[in-house]
Amino acid sequence: MRPSSSLSQISRATAKVIARASLLPLLCLLAPQPPLLASPAALAGAPGAAAPTTITYDNATRTFRLDGGGVTYIFGINERNELQSLYWGHRLAPADRIPAAHFAKEHASFDASNTTTPQEFAGWGAELYVEPALKITFADGNRDLVLHYISHTIAANTLTIVLRDISRDLFVTLRYSMDSDTGILGRSATIENRTQAGLTIEQAAAASWNLPRGTDYTMHYLSGRWAGESALHSQLIQPGKTVIESRRGSTGHQNNPWFAINRGPATEQSGDVWFGALAWSGSWSITLEQDQLQQIRVTGGFNPFDFSYPLSPGQKLETPVFYAGYSSEGMGEASRLLHRFELAQIIPHAPNQLPRPRPVLYNSWEATEFNVDEAGQTALAEKAASLGVERFVMDDGWFGQRKDDHAGLGDWYVNPQKFPNGLAPLIKKVHSLGMDFGLWFEPEMVNPDSDLYRKHPDWVIHFEGRPETQARNQLVLNLAMPEVRAYVFGFLDKTLTDYDIAFVKWDYNRNWSEPGWSATKLEDQKTLPVAYIHNLYSILAELRAKHPKVEFESCSGGGGRIDLGILGLTEEVWTSDNTDPFDRLLIQDGFTHAYTPGVMMAWVTDSSTTGRNHRNFSTAYRFLSSMQGGLGIGSNLNKWTPDDFATAKHMVAEYKTIRETVQHGSLYRLISPQGGSEYSATQSVSRDRKQSVAFAFLHSSQMGYPAPRLYLQGLDPNAVYRTHIIHGSLSKDTPESASGAFWMSHGIDIDLQGDYDAAGIVFQQQ
Ligand code: DGJ
């Protein structure tokens, strides 16, 4: 793969701060920031040529208007000089004018105007009671912050607005960039102290999003836990606040920084949906609230809990980017917009190209766990290659004194007992079998039983003189410390230099505890959550620049670190340690609400024996479940029968013919697996609409009902599509070929019977 010059705005922004972040414990952003979106040229690959985003300012009404994709976003400067939201929704006609912004009248003495006016970025000051975007303590103890418009500039697809406190030189620069294809808007804020004294930021969001007033909104978010990620939750928005967040130092399994809100009876295929995703891999929070006047706001950014960020005179802090969009065609289209946006704007790729399709990989973890050695891995590699696998990944266990999870993390030398000749012979063998080689690391962690910890016990995140809570027998290195950052970058760089490695699986298997940083000044200690993540991003960005052929996977005990920040620096994510192919249908359904199947790794494993639920599935079922994302195999191939090999070989070959459609096409969730559904089905359509593939699953037949008819979506109604069966069977009268209109309107009957049955059908234009 060529070097990714279109590393997303996040990664480029963070790459710019590498040097500074590694030298200074307290990050201060002095360089002008790059645009929030890649150049319009990098959007190639999106269907049709999107008209450029337009951004205008109407002097007469003092309103800003952004139009991109199917979306218009308008806000204005009101009589008090606050930025006030006016419209966000379906694209309006160019001649349409939205009335100027007028701040809300005092509703009652308890609800004065400042709090009920829907502001774009409200400081906590005057009588603000809703969630503020920014809260400051000035050096003299003053905590009143009232932000007013000062100036703006418009350049290409980015609008920049400068706000200033009404009396003090605290400046906030807001940036708005709209993607011309999807209408997804990226917003961030830079907070700058131009006063003569220090001040402290206590809360900083990237943006507030205001929705039209109403009471019939439903919010959707993803919750979960280890081995149970991406559970989709939906609830009516009621007066008060719902906060989804992570206080764990990383994105977390428990909530994911994504939301969607629909108005009225929105469904998968119709209705108004607003959605957003925060590009940040550290502690974060998104507050969804309905105020006393039934106004809906969403505010998100750094988690304010235990947060305190001092700025000396002249220093700045840049927030993460909060991306958000609108769909008038239901939840399905909302997801497809996000998927297209992620592929074009977030995930690393060569200029003017889509990201490289994910190779079929084999991973040793579930087969061998820590018992890796040259002979065992070679035997697995030979078997994997015979299936058509393209990438062989050796997981945990190859380094230090790693026999189990009690020791070795931090000591990144090749274990001489397991690999007496180093890794070179294994890598050579893997290459000779026609595969590239990937290696597992958990760079941010250390076991107390390691040379590293014995030498540098002070390198872990801890409070001086207090217990250090271990989880999986490990502690978290303080990546914010320059010497730790240098050590972590150093061993990764050395291993990637010494060996021909194409892929790094970057794991992270616990959350923070006792988040102390006694090595730095007292007032800077709570900057840890920001400084740590900046160094994490900067290490990845620097490795990518130095080793441009290496691809990265973000893993955190499964899906604990999946967000648009890390995705700017990694090609894929490990979805979940739960590889039960039936559970995965639910996890994958939730996942695709926020993230493209193009990054969603899914392994076929021996789940009847090692899986969460200890139940049996056919090899075909396991493959069809995994083939809806990036296909991997994690089984112990030494235990497979000739029949397993034959089925797997067939499935891998079939997958290679449809992976571009699955990974980069448009996803339609035809039948949801949510709510204990007996059936589920997905369908992907290639960008040129020449190919489509449908996957259908039955949990357990009940009462002998036939499977529901599938009505395909997104095909060219006038083109003729011929069916090809990957696995399963169709009702006997099904025509071999028919028009797109036929498959979409008449539908198709797939035979599914018994327990855990599945089918995969390709529709190919003739
Ligand atoms: C957690 C990951 O999710 C697994 O895939 C595996 O890499 C283990 N860690 C190894 O310790």
JSON list of N, CA, C and O and ligand atoms in Angstrom, two decimals, residues 226 363 365 370 395-396 402 405 440 442 472 505 507-509 553 555-559 574 576-577 603, ligand 1:
[
{"chain": "A", "resi": 226, "resn": "TRP", "atom": "N", "xyz": [-17.16, -6.25, 27.68]},
{"chain": "A", "resi": 226, "resn": "TRP", "atom": "CA", "xyz": [-16.24, -7.16, 27.01]},
{"chain": "A", "resi": 226, "resn": "TRP", "atom": "C", "xyz": [-17.04, -8.37, 26.48]},
{"chain": "A", "resi": 226, "resn": "TRP", "atom": "O", "xyz": [-17.89, -8.91, 27.18]},
{"chain": "A", "resi": 363, "resn": "ASN", "atom": "N", "xyz": [-5.49, -15.77, 12.29]},
{"chain": "A", "resi": 363, "resn": "ASN", "atom": "CA", "xyz": [-4.92, -15.32, 13.56]},
{"chain": "A", "resi": 363, "resn": "ASN", "atom": "C", "xyz": [-4.80, -16.52, 14.50]},
{"chain": "A", "resi": 363, "resn": "ASN", "atom": "O", "xyz": [-5.73, -17.31, 14.63]},
{"chain": "A", "resi": 365, "resn": "TRP", "atom": "N", "xyz": [-4.59, -16.76, 17.81]},
{"chain": "A", "resi": 365, "resn": "TRP", "atom": "CA", "xyz": [-4.95, -16.65, 19.22]},
{"chain": "A", "resi": 365, "resn": "TRP", "atom": "C", "xyz": [-5.83, -17.79, 19.74]},
{"chain": "A", "resi": 365, "resn": "TRP", "atom": "O", "xyz": [-5.52, -18.46, 20.71]},
{"chain": "A", "resi": 370, "resn": "PHE", "atom": "N", "xyz": [-1.21, -18.59, 24.32]},
{"chain": "A", "resi": 370, "resn": "PHE", "atom": "CA", "xyz": [0.17, -18.12, 24.51]},
{"chain": "A", "resi": 370, "resn": "PHE", "atom": "C", "xyz": [1.22, -19.12, 24.00]},
{"chain": "A", "resi": 370, "resn": "PHE", "atom": "O", "xyz": [2.41, -18.81, 23.99]},
{"chain": "A", "resi": 395, "resn": "ASP", "atom": "N", "xyz": [-0.37, -14.00, 17.21]},
{"chain": "A", "resi": 395, "resn": "ASP", "atom": "CA", "xyz": [-0.95, -13.20, 18.30]},
{"chain": "A", "resi": 395, "resn": "ASP", "atom": "C", "xyz": [-0.04, -13.23, 19.52]},
{"chain": "A", "resi": 395, "resn": "ASP", "atom": "O", "xyz": [1.17, -13.48, 19.43]},
{"chain": "A", "resi": 396, "resn": "ASP", "atom": "N", "xyz": [-0.60, -13.03, 20.67]},
{"chain": "A", "resi": 396, "resn": "ASP", "atom": "CA", "xyz": [0.09, -12.92, 21.96]},
{"chain": "A", "resi": 396, "resn": "ASP", "atom": "C", "xyz": [1.01, -14.12, 22.20]},
{"chain": "A", "resi": 396, "resn": "ASP", "atom": "O", "xyz": [0.74, -15.23, 21.76]},
{"chain": "A", "resi": 402, "resn": "ARG", "atom": "N", "xyz": [6.81, -14.50, 28.27]},
{"chain": "A", "resi": 402, "resn": "ARG", "atom": "CA", "xyz": [5.35, -14.57, 28.19]},
{"chain": "A", "resi": 402, "resn": "ARG", "atom": "C", "xyz": [4.90, -16.03, 28.05]},
{"chain": "A", "resi": 402, "resn": "ARG", "atom": "O", "xyz": [4.97, -16.59, 26.95]},
{"chain": "A", "resi": 405, "resn": "ASP", "atom": "N", "xyz": [-0.75, -14.83, 31.02]},
{"chain": "A", "resi": 405, "resn": "ASP", "atom": "CA", "xyz": [-0.92, -13.37, 31.12]},
{"chain": "A", "resi": 405, "resn": "ASP", "atom": "C", "xyz": [-0.31, -12.77, 32.39]},
{"chain": "A", "resi": 405, "resn": "ASP", "atom": "O", "xyz": [-0.58, -11.62, 32.73]},
{"chain": "A", "resi": 440, "resn": "TRP", "atom": "N", "xyz": [1.25, -9.35, 16.84]},
{"chain": "A", "resi": 440, "resn": "TRP", "atom": "CA", "xyz": [0.48, -8.76, 17.95]},
{"chain": "A", "resi": 440, "resn": "TRP", "atom": "C", "xyz": [1.39, -7.98, 18.89]},
{"chain": "A", "resi": 440, "resn": "TRP", "atom": "O", "xyz": [2.48, -8.43, 19.23]},
{"chain": "A", "resi": 442, "resn": "GLU", "atom": "N", "xyz": [0.96, -5.32, 22.57]},
{"chain": "A", "resi": 442, "resn": "GLU", "atom": "CA", "xyz": [0.12, -4.56, 23.49]},
{"chain": "A", "resi": 442, "resn": "GLU", "atom": "C", "xyz": [1.00, -3.45, 24.06]},
{"chain": "A", "resi": 442, "resn": "GLU", "atom": "O", "xyz": [1.44, -3.49, 25.21]},
{"chain": "A", "resi": 472, "resn": "ARG", "atom": "N", "xyz": [-6.00, -8.13, 34.63]},
{"chain": "A", "resi": 472, "resn": "ARG", "atom": "CA", "xyz": [-5.30, -9.14, 33.82]},
{"chain": "A", "resi": 472, "resn": "ARG", "atom": "C", "xyz": [-3.79, -9.12, 34.16]},
{"chain": "A", "resi": 472, "resn": "ARG", "atom": "O", "xyz": [-2.93, -9.24, 33.29]},
{"chain": "A", "resi": 505, "resn": "LYS", "atom": "N", "xyz": [-1.28, -5.87, 15.01]},
{"chain": "A", "resi": 505, "resn": "LYS", "atom": "CA", "xyz": [-2.50, -5.89, 15.80]},
{"chain": "A", "resi": 505, "resn": "LYS", "atom": "C", "xyz": [-2.16, -5.21, 17.12]},
{"chain": "A", "resi": 505, "resn": "LYS", "atom": "O", "xyz": [-1.38, -5.74, 17.91]},
{"chain": "A", "resi": 507, "resn": "ASP", "atom": "N", "xyz": [-3.12, -4.13, 20.61]},
{"chain": "A", "resi": 507, "resn": "ASP", "atom": "CA", "xyz": [-4.12, -4.52, 21.62]},
{"chain": "A", "resi": 507, "resn": "ASP", "atom": "C", "xyz": [-4.01, -3.61, 22.85]},
{"chain": "A", "resi": 507, "resn": "ASP", "atom": "O", "xyz": [-3.00, -2.90, 23.05]},
{"chain": "A", "resi": 508, "resn": "TYR", "atom": "N", "xyz": [-5.04, -3.64, 23.68]},
{"chain": "A", "resi": 508, "resn": "TYR", "atom": "CA", "xyz": [-5.10, -2.77, 24.87]},
{"chain": "A", "resi": 508, "resn": "TYR", "atom": "C", "xyz": [-6.13, -3.41, 25.80]},
{"chain": "A", "resi": 508, "resn": "TYR", "atom": "O", "xyz": [-7.32, -3.29, 25.59]},
{"chain": "A", "resi": 509, "resn": "ASN", "atom": "N", "xyz": [-5.63, -4.12, 26.84]},
{"chain": "A", "resi": 509, "resn": "ASN", "atom": "CA", "xyz": [-6.52, -5.05, 27.53]},
{"chain": "A", "resi": 509, "resn": "ASN", "atom": "C", "xyz": [-6.99, -4.67, 28.92]},
{"chain": "A", "resi": 509, "resn": "ASN", "atom": "O", "xyz": [-7.40, -5.54, 29.70]},
{"chain": "A", "resi": 553, "resn": "GLU", "atom": "N", "xyz": [-4.30, -2.65, 13.17]},
{"chain": "A", "resi": 553, "resn": "GLU", "atom": "CA", "xyz": [-5.65, -2.97, 13.67]},
{"chain": "A", "resi": 553, "resn": "GLU", "atom": "C", "xyz": [-5.76, -2.44, 15.09]},
{"chain": "A", "resi": 553, "resn": "GLU", "atom": "O", "xyz": [-4.87, -2.66, 15.91]},
{"chain": "A", "resi": 555, "resn": "CYS", "atom": "N", "xyz": [-7.37, -2.93, 18.54]},
{"chain": "A", "resi": 555, "resn": "CYS", "atom": "CA", "xyz": [-8.05, -3.96, 19.32]},
{"chain": "A", "resi": 555, "resn": "CYS", "atom": "C", "xyz": [-7.96, -3.53, 20.78]},
{"chain": "A", "resi": 555, "resn": "CYS", "atom": "O", "xyz": [-6.94, -2.99, 21.21]},
{"chain": "A", "resi": 556, "resn": "SER", "atom": "N", "xyz": [-9.02, -3.72, 21.52]},
{"chain": "A", "resi": 556, "resn": "SER", "atom": "CA", "xyz": [-8.93, -3.50, 22.95]},
{"chain": "A", "resi": 556, "resn": "SER", "atom": "C", "xyz": [-9.78, -4.57, 23.61]},
{"chain": "A", "resi": 556, "resn": "SER", "atom": "O", "xyz": [-10.97, -4.37, 23.83]},
{"chain": "A", "resi": 557, "resn": "GLY", "atom": "N", "xyz": [-9.18, -5.75, 23.80]},
{"chain": "A", "resi": 557, "resn": "GLY", "atom": "CA", "xyz": [-9.95, -6.87, 24.33]},
{"chain": "A", "resi": 557, "resn": "GLY", "atom": "C", "xyz": [-11.22, -7.02, 23.51]},
{"chain": "A", "resi": 557, "resn": "GLY", "atom": "O", "xyz": [-12.32, -7.10, 24.05]},
{"chain": "A", "resi": 558, "resn": "GLY", "atom": "N", "xyz": [-11.07, -7.03, 22.18]},
{"chain": "A", "resi": 558, "resn": "GLY", "atom": "CA", "xyz": [-12.23, -6.96, 21.28]},
{"chain": "A", "resi": 558, "resn": "GLY", "atom": "C", "xyz": [-12.45, -5.51, 20.90]},
{"chain": "A", "resi": 558, "resn": "GLY", "atom": "O", "xyz": [-11.51, -4.80, 20.52]},
{"chain": "A", "resi": 559, "resn": "GLY", "atom": "N", "xyz": [-13.70, -5.02, 21.08]},
{"chain": "A", "resi": 559, "resn": "GLY", "atom": "CA", "xyz": [-14.08, -3.72, 20.53]},
{"chain": "A", "resi": 559, "resn": "GLY", "atom": "C", "xyz": [-14.04, -2.57, 21.51]},
{"chain": "A", "resi": 559, "resn": "GLY", "atom": "O", "xyz": [-14.91, -1.70, 21.46]},
{"chain": "A", "resi": 574, "resn": "TRP", "atom": "N", "xyz": [-10.76, -4.78, 15.70]},
{"chain": "A", "resi": 574, "resn": "TRP", "atom": "CA", "xyz": [-11.23, -6.10, 16.14]},
{"chain": "A", "resi": 574, "resn": "TRP", "atom": "C", "xyz": [-12.56, -5.87, 16.86]},
{"chain": "A", "resi": 574, "resn": "TRP", "atom": "O", "xyz": [-12.64, -5.17, 17.85]},
{"chain": "A", "resi": 576, "resn": "SER", "atom": "N", "xyz": [-14.94, -7.85, 18.38]},
{"chain": "A", "resi": 576, "resn": "SER", "atom": "CA", "xyz": [-15.30, -8.42, 19.69]},
{"chain": "A", "resi": 576, "resn": "SER", "atom": "C", "xyz": [-14.52, -9.70, 19.91]},
{"chain": "A", "resi": 576, "resn": "SER", "atom": "O", "xyz": [-14.24, -10.44, 18.96]},
{"chain": "A", "resi": 577, "resn": "ASP", "atom": "N", "xyz": [-14.22, -9.99, 21.18]},
{"chain": "A", "resi": 577, "resn": "ASP", "atom": "CA", "xyz": [-13.65, -11.31, 21.49]},
{"chain": "A", "resi": 577, "resn": "ASP", "atom": "C", "xyz": [-14.73, -12.38, 21.47]},
{"chain": "A", "resi": 577, "resn": "ASP", "atom": "O", "xyz": [-14.43, -13.57, 21.60]},
{"chain": "A", "resi": 603, "resn": "TRP", "atom": "N", "xyz": [-13.81, -13.15, 12.64]},
{"chain": "A", "resi": 603, "resn": "TRP", "atom": "CA", "xyz": [-13.13, -14.43, 12.43]},
{"chain": "A", "resi": 603, "resn": "TRP", "atom": "C", "xyz": [-14.11, -15.58, 12.51]},
{"chain": "A", "resi": 603, "resn": "TRP", "atom": "O", "xyz": [-15.04, -15.57, 13.33]},
{"chain": "B", "resi": 1, "resn": "DGJ", "atom": "C1", "xyz": [-7.47, -9.67, 23.49]},
{"chain": "B", "resi": 1, "resn": "DGJ", "atom": "C2", "xyz": [-7.76, -9.72, 22.01]},
{"chain": "B", "resi": 1, "resn": "DGJ", "atom": "O1", "xyz": [-9.04, -9.23, 21.77]},
{"chain": "B", "resi": 1, "resn": "DGJ", "atom": "C3", "xyz": [-7.60, -11.15, 21.52]},
{"chain": "B", "resi": 1, "resn": "DGJ", "atom": "O2", "xyz": [-7.94, -11.24, 20.18]},
{"chain": "B", "resi": 1, "resn": "DGJ", "atom": "C4", "xyz": [-6.18, -11.59, 21.75]},
{"chain": "B", "resi": 1, "resn": "DGJ", "atom": "O3", "xyz": [-5.31, -10.82, 20.97]},
{"chain": "B", "resi": 1, "resn": "DGJ", "atom": "C5", "xyz": [-5.83, -11.46, 23.23]},
{"chain": "B", "resi": 1, "resn": "DGJ", "atom": "N1", "xyz": [-6.11, -10.15, 23.73]},
{"chain": "B", "resi": 1, "resn": "DGJ", "atom": "C6", "xyz": [-4.37, -11.78, 23.46]},
{"chain": "B", "resi": 1, "resn": "DGJ", "atom": "O4", "xyz": [-3.98, -11.55, 24.75]}
]
